[in-house]
Coordinates of C-alpha atoms and ligand atoms in Angstrom, one line a residue:
Chain F
X1 CA -49.2 96.4 -98.0
X2 CA -47.9 97.0 -94.5
X3 CA -47.9 100.6 -93.2
X4 CA -46.4 102.5 -90.4
X5 CA -48.6 104.0 -87.6
X6 CA -47.8 107.1 -85.8
X7 CA -49.5 108.2 -82.7
X8 CA -49.2 111.6 -81.1
X9 CA -50.6 112.9 -77.8
X10 CA -53.5 110.5 -77.7
X11 CA -56.1 110.6 -74.9
X12 CA -59.1 108.3 -74.7
X13 CA -62.2 108.7 -72.6
X14 CA -65.1 106.6 -71.5
X15 CA -67.7 109.3 -70.8
X16 CA -65.9 111.6 -68.3
X17 CA -63.4 109.0 -67.3
X18 CA -60.0 109.4 -69.0
X19 CA -58.7 105.9 -69.5
X20 CA -55.3 106.7 -71.2
X21 CA -53.4 109.9 -71.6
X22 CA -50.7 111.4 -73.7
X23 CA -49.6 108.4 -75.7
X24 CA -47.2 108.9 -78.5
X25 CA -45.4 106.1 -80.4
X26 CA -44.4 104.8 -83.8
X27 CA -45.4 101.3 -84.9
X28 CA -43.1 100.0 -87.6
X29 CA -44.4 98.1 -90.6
X30 CA -43.6 94.5 -91.2
X31 CA -42.9 93.9 -87.6
X32 CA -44.6 92.8 -84.4
X33 CA -45.2 95.3 -81.6
X34 CA -46.3 94.0 -78.2
X35 CA -48.2 96.0 -75.6
X36 CA -47.6 94.8 -72.0
X37 CA -48.7 96.3 -68.7
X38 CA -50.8 95.6 -65.6
X39 CA -54.6 95.0 -65.9
X40 CA -56.6 98.2 -66.4
X41 CA -53.7 100.3 -67.7
X42 CA -55.5 100.8 -71.0
X43 CA -53.8 98.5 -73.5
X44 CA -57.1 97.4 -75.0
X45 CA -58.5 100.9 -75.0
X46 CA -55.4 102.1 -76.8
X47 CA -55.4 99.3 -79.3
X48 CA -59.1 100.1 -80.1
X49 CA -58.3 103.7 -80.8
X50 CA -56.0 102.6 -83.6
X51 CA -58.8 101.4 -85.8
X52 CA -61.5 103.6 -84.5
X53 CA -63.3 100.8 -82.6
X54 CA -63.1 102.8 -79.4
X55 CA -65.8 105.1 -80.5
X56 CA -68.4 102.3 -81.0
X57 CA -68.9 102.3 -77.2
X58 CA -71.5 104.8 -76.2
X59 CA -69.9 107.9 -74.7
X60 CA -66.4 106.9 -75.7
X61 CA -64.2 109.5 -77.5
X62 CA -60.6 110.1 -78.5
X63 CA -58.4 113.2 -78.6
X64 CA -55.0 113.4 -80.3
X65 CA -53.6 112.1 -83.6
X66 CA -53.2 108.7 -85.2
X67 CA -51.6 108.6 -88.6
X68 CA -51.4 105.7 -91.0
X69 CA -48.4 106.6 -93.2
X70 CA -49.7 110.0 -94.5
X71 CA -53.3 109.7 -93.5
X72 CA -54.9 111.3 -90.3
X73 CA -57.2 108.5 -89.2
X74 CA -59.2 110.9 -87.1
X75 CA -59.4 113.5 -89.9
X76 CA -62.9 115.0 -90.5
X77 CA -63.2 113.4 -94.0
X78 CA -62.3 109.9 -92.9
X79 CA -64.9 107.2 -92.7
X80 CA -64.4 105.0 -89.7
X81 CA -65.8 102.0 -91.6
X82 CA -63.0 102.3 -94.1
X83 CA -60.4 102.7 -91.4
X84 CA -61.6 99.4 -89.9
X85 CA -61.4 97.7 -93.3
X86 CA -57.8 98.8 -93.5
X87 CA -56.9 97.9 -89.9
X88 CA -58.2 94.5 -88.9
X89 CA -58.8 93.2 -85.5
X90 CA -58.7 90.0 -83.6
X91 CA -60.4 89.8 -80.2
X92 CA -59.5 88.1 -76.9
X93 CA -62.3 85.6 -77.1
X94 CA -62.8 83.9 -80.5
X95 CA -66.0 85.3 -82.0
X96 CA -66.9 83.6 -85.3
X97 CA -70.5 84.4 -86.5
X98 CA -72.4 81.4 -85.0
X99 CA -75.0 81.1 -87.7
X100 CA -72.4 81.1 -90.5
X101 CA -70.4 78.2 -92.0
X102 CA -66.6 78.2 -91.9
X103 CA -66.5 79.4 -95.5
X104 CA -69.0 82.2 -94.9
X105 CA -67.2 83.4 -91.8
X106 CA -64.0 83.9 -93.8
X107 CA -66.0 85.4 -96.7
X108 CA -68.1 87.7 -94.4
X109 CA -65.8 90.8 -94.8
X110 CA -65.4 90.4 -98.5
X111 CA -69.2 90.1 -99.0
X112 CA -69.5 93.4 -97.1
X113 CA -67.4 95.0 -99.7
X114 CA -69.7 93.5 -102.3
X115 CA -69.4 92.1 -105.8
X116 CA -66.8 89.4 -105.5
X117 CA -67.3 86.5 -108.0
X118 CA -67.7 83.0 -106.5
X119 CA -64.4 81.7 -108.0
X120 CA -62.6 84.8 -106.7
X121 CA -64.1 84.2 -103.3
X122 CA -63.1 80.6 -103.2
X123 CA -59.6 81.6 -103.9
X124 CA -59.4 84.2 -101.2
X125 CA -61.1 82.0 -98.6
X126 CA -58.6 79.2 -99.4
X127 CA -55.6 81.7 -99.2
X128 CA -56.8 83.2 -96.0
X129 CA -57.4 79.8 -94.3
X130 CA -53.9 78.8 -95.5
X131 CA -52.5 82.1 -94.2
X132 CA -54.1 81.3 -90.9
X133 CA -52.6 77.8 -90.8
X134 CA -56.1 76.3 -90.7
X135 CA -56.7 75.1 -94.3
X136 CA -55.6 71.5 -93.7
X137 CA -57.8 71.1 -90.7
X138 CA -61.1 72.4 -92.3
X139 CA -60.8 72.0 -96.1
X140 CA -63.2 69.1 -96.0
X141 CA -65.8 70.8 -93.9
X142 CA -66.0 74.3 -95.1
X143 CA -69.8 74.2 -95.1
X144 CA -70.0 73.3 -91.4
X145 CA -70.7 75.9 -88.7
X146 CA -67.6 77.9 -87.7
X147 CA -68.7 77.7 -84.1
X148 CA -68.2 73.9 -84.2
X149 CA -64.4 74.2 -84.2
X150 CA -62.2 74.0 -81.2
X151 CA -61.3 77.3 -79.4
X152 CA -57.9 77.5 -81.0
X153 CA -59.3 76.7 -84.4
X154 CA -61.9 79.3 -83.9
X155 CA -59.3 81.9 -83.1
X156 CA -57.4 81.0 -86.3
X157 CA -60.7 81.2 -88.1
X158 CA -61.1 84.8 -86.8
X159 CA -57.6 85.6 -88.0
X160 CA -58.4 84.2 -91.4
X161 CA -61.6 86.3 -91.4
X162 CA -59.5 89.3 -90.5
X163 CA -56.8 88.9 -93.2
X164 CA -59.3 87.9 -95.9
X165 CA -60.1 91.6 -96.5
X166 CA -56.3 92.2 -96.9
X167 CA -55.8 94.8 -94.2
X168 CA -52.6 96.7 -93.8
X169 CA -52.4 96.3 -90.1
X170 CA -53.6 93.6 -87.8
X171 CA -54.5 94.4 -84.2
X172 CA -54.7 91.4 -81.7
X173 CA -56.0 91.8 -78.2
X174 CA -54.7 88.9 -76.1
X175 CA -55.5 86.5 -78.9
X176 CA -54.2 83.5 -77.0
X177 CA -55.5 84.1 -73.5
X178 CA -58.4 81.7 -74.0
X179 CA -56.3 79.0 -75.6
X180 CA -54.2 76.0 -74.6
X181 CA -50.4 75.9 -75.0
X182 CA -50.5 74.1 -78.3
X183 CA -53.0 76.4 -79.9
X184 CA -51.0 79.3 -78.5
X185 CA -47.8 78.1 -80.2
X186 CA -49.8 77.6 -83.5
X187 CA -50.9 81.2 -83.3
X188 CA -47.5 82.5 -82.4
X189 CA -46.1 80.7 -85.4
X190 CA -48.8 82.3 -87.4
X191 CA -47.9 85.7 -86.1
X192 CA -44.2 85.3 -87.1
X193 CA -45.4 84.3 -90.6
X194 CA -47.9 87.1 -90.9
X195 CA -45.4 89.8 -90.0
X196 CA -43.8 89.5 -93.4
X197 CA -46.9 91.0 -94.9
X198 CA -48.6 93.0 -92.2
X199 CA -48.0 95.5 -89.4
X200 CA -49.0 93.5 -86.3
X201 CA -49.8 94.8 -82.8
X202 CA -50.5 92.3 -80.1
X203 CA -51.6 92.9 -76.5
X204 CA -50.4 90.2 -74.1
X205 CA -50.2 89.4 -70.5
X206 CA -47.7 86.7 -71.2
X207 CA -44.1 88.0 -70.9
X208 CA -42.6 85.0 -72.7
X209 CA -45.1 85.4 -75.5
X210 CA -44.1 89.1 -75.9
X211 CA -40.4 88.1 -75.8
X212 CA -40.9 85.3 -78.4
X213 CA -43.0 87.0 -81.0
X214 CA -42.4 90.7 -80.9
X215 CA -39.7 93.0 -82.3
X216 CA -40.6 96.0 -80.2
X217 CA -42.4 96.2 -76.9
X218 CA -44.3 99.0 -75.3
X219 CA -44.9 99.0 -71.5
X220 CA -48.0 100.8 -70.2
X221 CA -48.7 101.6 -66.6
X222 CA -51.0 103.7 -64.5
X223 CA -49.9 105.8 -61.5
X224 CA -52.7 104.8 -59.3
X225 CA -56.2 103.1 -59.6
X226 CA -58.5 105.6 -61.3
X227 CA -55.7 107.5 -62.9
X228 CA -55.3 107.4 -66.7
X229 CA -52.9 104.8 -68.2
X230 CA -49.7 106.1 -69.8
X231 CA -46.9 104.7 -71.9
X232 CA -43.9 104.2 -69.8
X233 CA -41.4 103.2 -72.4
X234 CA -41.1 101.5 -75.8
X235 CA -38.0 100.0 -77.3
X236 CA -36.5 96.8 -78.9
X237 CA -38.0 93.8 -77.2
X238 CA -34.5 92.5 -76.4
X239 CA -33.7 95.7 -74.7
X240 CA -37.0 95.9 -72.7
X241 CA -36.5 92.4 -71.4
X242 CA -32.8 92.7 -70.6
X243 CA -32.0 96.2 -69.9
X244 CA -35.1 98.5 -69.6
X245 CA -34.5 102.2 -69.1
X246 CA -37.3 102.6 -66.5
X247 CA -37.4 101.1 -63.1
X248 CA -41.1 100.4 -63.3
X249 CA -40.6 98.3 -66.4
X250 CA -38.0 96.2 -64.8
X251 CA -40.2 95.7 -61.8
X252 CA -43.1 94.6 -63.9
X253 CA -41.2 92.2 -66.2
X254 CA -39.4 90.6 -63.3
X255 CA -42.6 90.1 -61.5
X256 CA -41.9 92.5 -58.5
X257 CA -45.1 94.3 -59.3
X258 CA -48.9 93.6 -59.3
Chain W
X1 CA -64.5 38.9 -45.9
X2 CA -65.5 41.3 -43.3
X3 CA -65.0 44.5 -45.3
X4 CA -67.8 43.9 -48.0
X5 CA -70.4 43.4 -45.2
X6 CA -69.4 46.6 -43.6
X7 CA -69.9 48.6 -46.7
X8 CA -73.4 47.1 -47.4
X9 CA -74.3 48.2 -43.9
X10 CA -73.0 51.7 -44.1
X11 CA -74.2 52.2 -47.7
X12 CA -78.0 52.6 -47.0
X13 CA -77.3 54.5 -43.8
X14 CA -75.3 57.1 -45.7
X15 CA -77.9 57.4 -48.3
X16 CA -80.7 57.9 -45.8
X17 CA -78.8 60.7 -43.9
X18 CA -77.2 62.5 -46.9
X19 CA -79.9 62.4 -49.5
X20 CA -83.0 62.7 -47.3
X21 CA -85.5 65.1 -48.7
X22 CA -85.2 68.4 -47.0
X23 CA -88.0 69.5 -44.8
X24 CA -89.6 72.4 -46.8
X25 CA -89.7 70.3 -49.9
X26 CA -92.6 68.1 -49.1
X27 CA -95.4 70.7 -48.7
X28 CA -94.1 72.6 -51.7
X29 CA -94.2 69.6 -53.9
X30 CA -97.7 68.8 -52.7
X31 CA -98.9 72.3 -53.3
X32 CA -97.4 72.7 -56.7
X33 CA -98.5 69.3 -57.9
X34 CA -101.9 70.0 -56.5
X35 CA -102.2 73.3 -58.3
X36 CA -101.1 71.6 -61.6
X37 CA -103.7 68.9 -61.2
X38 CA -106.5 71.3 -60.3
X39 CA -105.6 73.5 -63.3
X40 CA -105.8 70.5 -65.6
X41 CA -109.0 69.3 -64.2
X42 CA -110.6 72.8 -64.6
X43 CA -109.4 73.0 -68.2
X44 CA -110.7 69.6 -69.0
X45 CA -114.1 70.5 -67.4
X46 CA -114.3 73.6 -69.5
X47 CA -113.4 71.7 -72.7
X48 CA -115.9 69.0 -71.8
X49 CA -118.7 71.6 -71.1
X50 CA -118.1 73.3 -74.4
X51 CA -118.0 70.0 -76.4
X52 CA -121.3 68.8 -74.7
X53 CA -122.9 72.2 -75.7
X54 CA -121.6 72.0 -79.3
X55 CA -122.5 68.4 -80.1
X56 CA -126.3 68.8 -80.1
X57 CA -126.1 71.9 -82.3
X58 CA -123.8 70.0 -84.8
X59 CA -126.3 67.1 -84.8
X60 CA -129.1 69.6 -85.6
X61 CA -127.1 71.1 -88.5
X62 CA -128.5 70.2 -91.8
X63 CA -125.4 71.1 -93.7
X64 CA -121.7 70.2 -93.3
X65 CA -120.1 72.2 -90.5
X66 CA -116.6 72.5 -91.9
X67 CA -117.5 73.4 -95.5
X68 CA -120.8 75.3 -95.3
X69 CA -120.5 79.1 -95.7
X70 CA -123.7 80.5 -94.4
X71 CA -124.6 80.9 -90.8
X72 CA -128.2 80.3 -89.9
X73 CA -128.3 78.1 -86.8
X74 CA -131.3 80.0 -85.4
X75 CA -133.6 79.0 -88.3
X76 CA -136.1 76.2 -87.8
X77 CA -133.9 74.1 -90.1
X78 CA -130.5 75.1 -88.9
X79 CA -127.9 75.6 -91.7
X80 CA -124.4 76.7 -90.6
X81 CA -120.7 76.1 -91.3
X82 CA -117.4 77.5 -90.4
X83 CA -116.0 77.9 -93.9
X84 CA -116.4 81.7 -94.5
X85 CA -115.7 82.6 -90.8
X86 CA -112.5 80.5 -90.7
X87 CA -111.4 82.0 -94.0
X88 CA -112.0 85.6 -92.7
X89 CA -110.2 84.9 -89.5
X90 CA -107.1 83.5 -91.2
X91 CA -107.0 86.0 -94.0
X92 CA -107.4 89.1 -91.8
X93 CA -104.8 87.8 -89.4
X94 CA -102.3 87.0 -92.0
X95 CA -102.7 90.4 -93.7
X96 CA -102.3 92.0 -90.3
X97 CA -99.2 90.0 -89.7
X98 CA -97.8 90.8 -93.1
X99 CA -98.3 94.5 -92.5
X100 CA -97.2 94.6 -88.9
X101 CA -94.1 92.5 -88.8
X102 CA -91.8 94.5 -91.0
X103 CA -92.8 97.7 -89.4
X104 CA -92.4 96.3 -85.9
X105 CA -89.0 94.9 -86.7
X106 CA -88.0 98.2 -88.1
X107 CA -89.2 100.0 -85.0
X108 CA -87.5 97.5 -82.7
X109 CA -84.2 97.9 -84.6
X110 CA -84.4 101.6 -84.4
X111 CA -84.9 101.5 -80.7
X112 CA -82.2 98.9 -80.1
X113 CA -79.5 100.0 -82.4
X114 CA -80.1 103.4 -84.0
X115 CA -81.8 105.8 -81.6
X116 CA -79.7 107.8 -79.1
X117 CA -80.1 106.3 -75.6
X118 CA -82.6 108.9 -74.3
X119 CA -84.8 108.7 -77.3
X120 CA -84.5 104.9 -77.2
X121 CA -85.7 104.5 -73.7
X122 CA -88.6 107.0 -74.2
X123 CA -89.7 105.1 -77.4
X124 CA -89.4 101.7 -75.7
X125 CA -91.6 103.0 -73.0
X126 CA -94.2 104.2 -75.5
X127 CA -94.2 100.9 -77.3
X128 CA -94.7 99.0 -74.0
X129 CA -97.6 101.4 -73.2
X130 CA -99.2 100.8 -76.7
X131 CA -98.9 97.1 -76.2
X132 CA -101.1 97.4 -73.0
X133 CA -103.9 99.5 -74.7
X134 CA -107.2 97.5 -74.6
X135 CA -108.3 96.3 -78.0
X136 CA -111.7 98.0 -77.8
X137 CA -109.9 101.3 -77.9
X138 CA -108.3 100.3 -81.3
X139 CA -111.7 99.1 -82.4
X140 CA -113.4 102.4 -81.6
X141 CA -110.6 104.4 -83.3
X142 CA -110.9 102.0 -86.3
X143 CA -114.7 102.6 -86.7
X144 CA -114.7 106.4 -86.0
X145 CA -111.5 107.3 -87.9
X146 CA -110.1 104.6 -90.0
X147 CA -113.3 103.3 -91.7
X148 CA -114.2 106.7 -93.2
X149 CA -110.6 107.5 -93.9
X150 CA -109.8 104.3 -95.8
X151 CA -112.4 105.0 -98.5
X152 CA -110.0 107.3 -100.3
X153 CA -106.9 105.1 -100.3
X154 CA -109.0 102.0 -101.1
X155 CA -110.5 103.8 -104.1
X156 CA -107.1 104.7 -105.2
X157 CA -105.8 101.2 -104.9
X158 CA -108.8 99.9 -106.8
X159 CA -108.4 102.5 -109.5
X160 CA -104.6 102.0 -110.2
X161 CA -104.0 98.5 -108.9
X162 CA -107.3 96.9 -109.6
X163 CA -105.5 94.4 -111.9
X164 CA -104.1 92.8 -108.7
X165 CA -106.9 90.4 -107.7
X166 CA -106.7 91.5 -104.0
X167 CA -107.5 95.1 -105.0
X168 CA -110.2 94.2 -107.6
X169 CA -114.0 94.5 -107.3
X170 CA -116.9 96.6 -108.1
X171 CA -118.0 98.2 -104.8
X172 CA -115.4 99.7 -102.6
X173 CA -116.2 100.4 -98.9
X174 CA -114.6 101.6 -95.7
X175 CA -115.7 98.6 -93.7
X176 CA -113.6 96.1 -95.6
X177 CA -111.2 93.3 -95.0
X178 CA -108.3 95.6 -95.5
X179 CA -109.5 98.1 -92.9
X180 CA -110.1 95.3 -90.3
X181 CA -106.6 93.9 -91.1
X182 CA -105.1 97.4 -90.6
X183 CA -106.7 97.8 -87.2
X184 CA -105.4 94.3 -86.3
X185 CA -102.0 95.2 -87.6
X186 CA -101.8 98.4 -85.5
X187 CA -103.0 96.4 -82.5
X188 CA -100.4 93.6 -82.8
X189 CA -97.5 95.9 -83.9
X190 CA -96.5 97.1 -80.3
X191 CA -96.3 93.5 -79.0
X192 CA -94.2 92.3 -81.9
X193 CA -92.0 95.4 -81.6
X194 CA -91.6 95.1 -77.8
X195 CA -90.5 91.5 -77.9
X196 CA -88.3 91.9 -81.0
X197 CA -86.5 94.9 -79.3
X198 CA -85.8 92.8 -76.2
X199 CA -84.3 90.0 -78.4
X200 CA -82.2 92.5 -80.5
X201 CA -80.8 94.1 -77.4
X202 CA -79.6 90.7 -76.3
X203 CA -77.5 90.1 -79.5
X204 CA -74.0 89.4 -78.3
X205 CA -71.7 92.5 -78.3
X206 CA -68.9 90.3 -79.2
X207 CA -70.3 89.4 -82.6
X208 CA -71.5 93.0 -83.2
X209 CA -67.9 94.1 -82.7
X210 CA -66.6 91.4 -84.9
X211 CA -68.7 92.7 -87.7
X212 CA -67.8 96.3 -87.1
X213 CA -64.1 95.5 -87.0
X214 CA -64.5 93.9 -90.4
X215 CA -65.6 97.2 -91.7
X216 CA -69.3 96.7 -91.6
X217 CA -71.6 99.7 -91.7
X218 CA -74.2 99.8 -89.0
X219 CA -76.8 98.2 -91.2
X220 CA -74.4 95.5 -92.4
X221 CA -73.5 94.8 -88.7
X222 CA -77.2 94.4 -88.0
X223 CA -77.5 92.0 -90.9
X224 CA -74.6 89.8 -90.0
X225 CA -74.8 89.8 -86.2
X226 CA -78.2 91.0 -84.9
X227 CA -80.8 89.6 -87.3
X228 CA -79.5 86.1 -87.5
X229 CA -79.4 86.0 -83.7
X230 CA -82.9 87.5 -83.3
X231 CA -84.7 85.5 -86.0
X232 CA -86.2 82.9 -83.6
X233 CA -87.3 85.6 -81.2
X234 CA -89.0 87.6 -84.0
X235 CA -90.8 84.5 -85.2
X236 CA -92.2 83.8 -81.8
X237 CA -93.2 87.4 -81.4
X238 CA -94.9 87.3 -84.8
X239 CA -96.7 84.1 -83.8
X240 CA -97.8 85.6 -80.6
X241 CA -99.2 88.6 -82.6
X242 CA -100.9 86.2 -85.1
X243 CA -102.6 84.4 -82.2
X244 CA -103.8 87.7 -80.7
X245 CA -105.1 88.9 -84.1
X246 CA -107.0 85.7 -84.7
X247 CA -108.6 85.8 -81.3
X248 CA -109.4 89.5 -81.4
X249 CA -113.1 90.1 -81.0
X250 CA -114.3 93.6 -80.3
X251 CA -112.1 95.5 -82.6
X252 CA -113.0 93.5 -85.7
X253 CA -116.6 93.0 -84.7
X254 CA -117.1 96.7 -85.0
X255 CA -115.5 96.8 -88.4
X256 CA -116.3 93.6 -90.3
X257 CA -119.5 93.9 -92.5
X258 CA -120.4 90.5 -91.2
X259 CA -121.0 88.7 -94.5
X260 CA -120.7 85.0 -94.9
X261 CA -118.8 84.8 -98.2
X262 CA -115.3 83.7 -99.2
X263 CA -113.8 86.6 -101.2
X264 CA -110.2 87.7 -101.7
X265 CA -111.4 91.2 -102.7
X266 CA -110.1 92.9 -99.6
X267 CA -111.5 96.3 -100.5
X268 CA -115.1 95.1 -101.0
X269 CA -118.0 94.8 -98.5
X270 CA -116.9 91.4 -97.4
X271 CA -115.4 89.8 -94.3
X272 CA -116.1 88.3 -90.9
X273 CA -114.2 86.3 -88.4
X274 CA -115.1 83.5 -85.9
X275 CA -114.5 85.8 -82.9
X276 CA -116.5 88.7 -84.4
X277 CA -119.3 86.4 -85.3
X278 CA -119.5 85.1 -81.7
X279 CA -119.5 88.7 -80.3
X280 CA -122.2 89.8 -82.8
X281 CA -124.4 86.7 -82.5
X282 CA -124.4 85.4 -79.0
X283 CA -127.0 87.8 -77.6
X284 CA -129.9 86.7 -79.8
X285 CA -128.9 83.1 -80.3
X286 CA -131.2 80.1 -79.7
X287 CA -130.1 77.0 -78.0
X288 CA -128.8 75.6 -81.2
X289 CA -127.4 78.9 -82.2
X290 CA -125.3 79.0 -79.0
X291 CA -124.1 75.5 -79.6
X292 CA -123.1 76.5 -83.1
X293 CA -121.2 79.5 -81.9
X294 CA -119.4 77.4 -79.3
X295 CA -118.5 74.9 -81.9
X296 CA -117.0 77.7 -84.0
X297 CA -115.1 78.8 -80.9
X298 CA -113.6 75.3 -80.6
X299 CA -112.4 75.6 -84.2
X300 CA -110.8 78.9 -83.5
X301 CA -109.0 77.3 -80.5
X302 CA -107.8 74.5 -82.8
X303 CA -106.5 77.0 -85.3
X304 CA -104.5 79.0 -82.7
X305 CA -103.2 75.7 -81.3
X306 CA -101.9 74.8 -84.8
X307 CA -100.3 78.2 -85.2
X308 CA -98.5 77.9 -81.9
X309 CA -97.4 74.4 -82.6
X310 CA -96.1 75.5 -86.0
X311 CA -94.2 78.4 -84.3
X312 CA -92.7 76.1 -81.7
X313 CA -91.6 73.7 -84.4
X314 CA -89.9 76.5 -86.4
X315 CA -88.1 77.8 -83.3
X316 CA -87.1 74.4 -82.1
X317 CA -85.6 73.6 -85.5
X318 CA -83.6 76.8 -85.5
X319 CA -82.4 76.1 -82.0
X320 CA -81.2 72.8 -83.0
X321 CA -79.1 74.4 -85.7
X322 CA -77.8 77.0 -83.2
X323 CA -76.9 74.2 -80.8
X324 CA -75.2 72.3 -83.5
X325 CA -73.3 75.5 -84.2
X326 CA -72.4 76.2 -80.5
Ligands
ATP1 N1 -66.5 99.8 -71.9 C1 -66.0 100.6 -70.9 N2 -66.7 101.5 -70.3 C2 -66.1 102.3 -69.3 N3 -64.8 102.1 -68.9 C3 -64.1 101.2 -69.5 C4 -64.6 100.4 -70.5 N4 -63.6 99.5 -70.9 C5 -62.6 99.8 -70.1 N5 -62.8 100.8 -69.3 C6 -61.9 101.3 -68.3 O1 -60.8 101.8 -69.0 C7 -59.5 101.5 -68.3 C8 -58.6 100.7 -69.2 O2 -59.3 99.5 -69.5 P1 -58.6 98.5 -70.6 O3 -59.6 97.5 -70.9 O4 -58.1 99.3 -71.7 O5 -57.4 97.9 -69.8 P2 -56.5 96.8 -70.2 O6 -55.1 97.3 -70.1 O7 -56.8 96.2 -71.6 O8 -56.7 95.7 -69.1 P3 -56.6 94.1 -69.2 O9 -55.2 93.8 -69.2 O10 -57.3 93.6 -68.0 O11 -57.4 93.7 -70.5 C9 -60.0 100.7 -67.1 O12 -60.0 101.6 -66.0 C10 -61.4 100.3 -67.3 O13 -62.2 100.3 -66.2
MG2 MG1 -57.6 94.3 -72.3

């Protein structure tokens, strides 16, 4: 189920503005990879290039290679829609579909793929909600609007929605930044559990969080405002946080830096 | 013991100084309240005037105003009723709405979510422009072009789909209920499209991205994230269009054959509407005739009022759901 991602020489643009430049890395399967770095260095942009969500912004484009195992995700014959089905995404702010019930939110992705029987759907919805550690809290009110849940529950609902389509990779862009510490812990626990089945990439501004949940950490930085963001270094999380190779990384994680 | 007295003393003083109405507020309140009162008074006066004019005619009527079909208020023994006119008004407007809404929603979606940015803004501009074209222009176009043109398609419909009651009938003409409804549809289409486009553009990007990230195609994204969000807006746009279609005078007065008959054969030489009848008949009307036309106008007003209230009710119910969801 989980697959490796390999990125080589990737640049991403918004119109004529180059947001990130020359990024190459390998993201290991069944592990959590954290992206850290100052605001505006292109973490979200890079994350969105991994499932071809970058190009839905008008004028945005990508150069370089992204491979999922042996498939070139930007190959000419590749349908971006199928890439997004394979590589799921969880956003910074919980965004359940407001007009849909909890059940329908989780089922939304499956219904897009069409032709799933009701009993099959019931099973997958239950499994996904259990997978997102939300089942016990909502099992009695699956027909209620998904937007009626608390922020932390909504975010777990969004995770359930993302894993319901059985992706191979799960991308998370600051999934806890809008949540309280307890909900954050719930999601971190969930991430540790999900990494047994999925390749997980998480963007975070929270150093402790990166240290707690991730196996490998990538540090991004930009030379100056207006310059494209670059990958400074990527290594085992324990190494990045104790003995980074680059001075800039050390400055950033010790807080001697913007 | 001394402390409570002090607070009661300083309490009102504080209130007076801190919460005194600011200086500009008084005149503004006066002006806005005054304007509101004057407006209401004028409207009440107009309504009263119309009712006063209508009542004698209704008393002179020798038939039942609400059920009678014919319209002969100028005869020595006046016979008139709103039946056929109200029927024609409602049927032509509903047909127009049925034709216009799907097309308008399609146009709006194309502009908001499919067309490249340049084309979208150009098209949006054209739609806004079309919405501002005076209705008499559509009416003249309808009479000179659409009426003769529709004879062919109408005959075709009658030949091959005559088994559908709407398309049945012996005599097929260009000046039919269908042609009038088409002109109305074309007239209200730009308004519905313009409002729907505005609503669709406001659909939250967050939800659109959520759908795309689940592997939705563009159409699936629109179905999951844009249409549910835009539904109340589209309903109000459609109701606005319906109101305009029902009140439309000139465009349909030129096309309707001005008969007083209730018929669902929309290809035949039947059809009339309250507004068209007023436009056609006011010139030569007697005193009673005018009163009768005014009475019919009041009925039209009531119908549009009902439609608007229904629309508000639908939207309010959906809002309640949205609020419960939020
Ligand atoms: N939709 C957009 N249109 C144009 N430029 C954008 C857009 N989104 C981001 N950018 C630019 O791309 C650069 C990288 O932004 P990005 O959002 O990827 O940074 P980030 O590292 O995720 O920051 P943060 O930590 O604040 O989320 C920034 O210079 C930003 O201004
Ligand atoms: Mg970001």
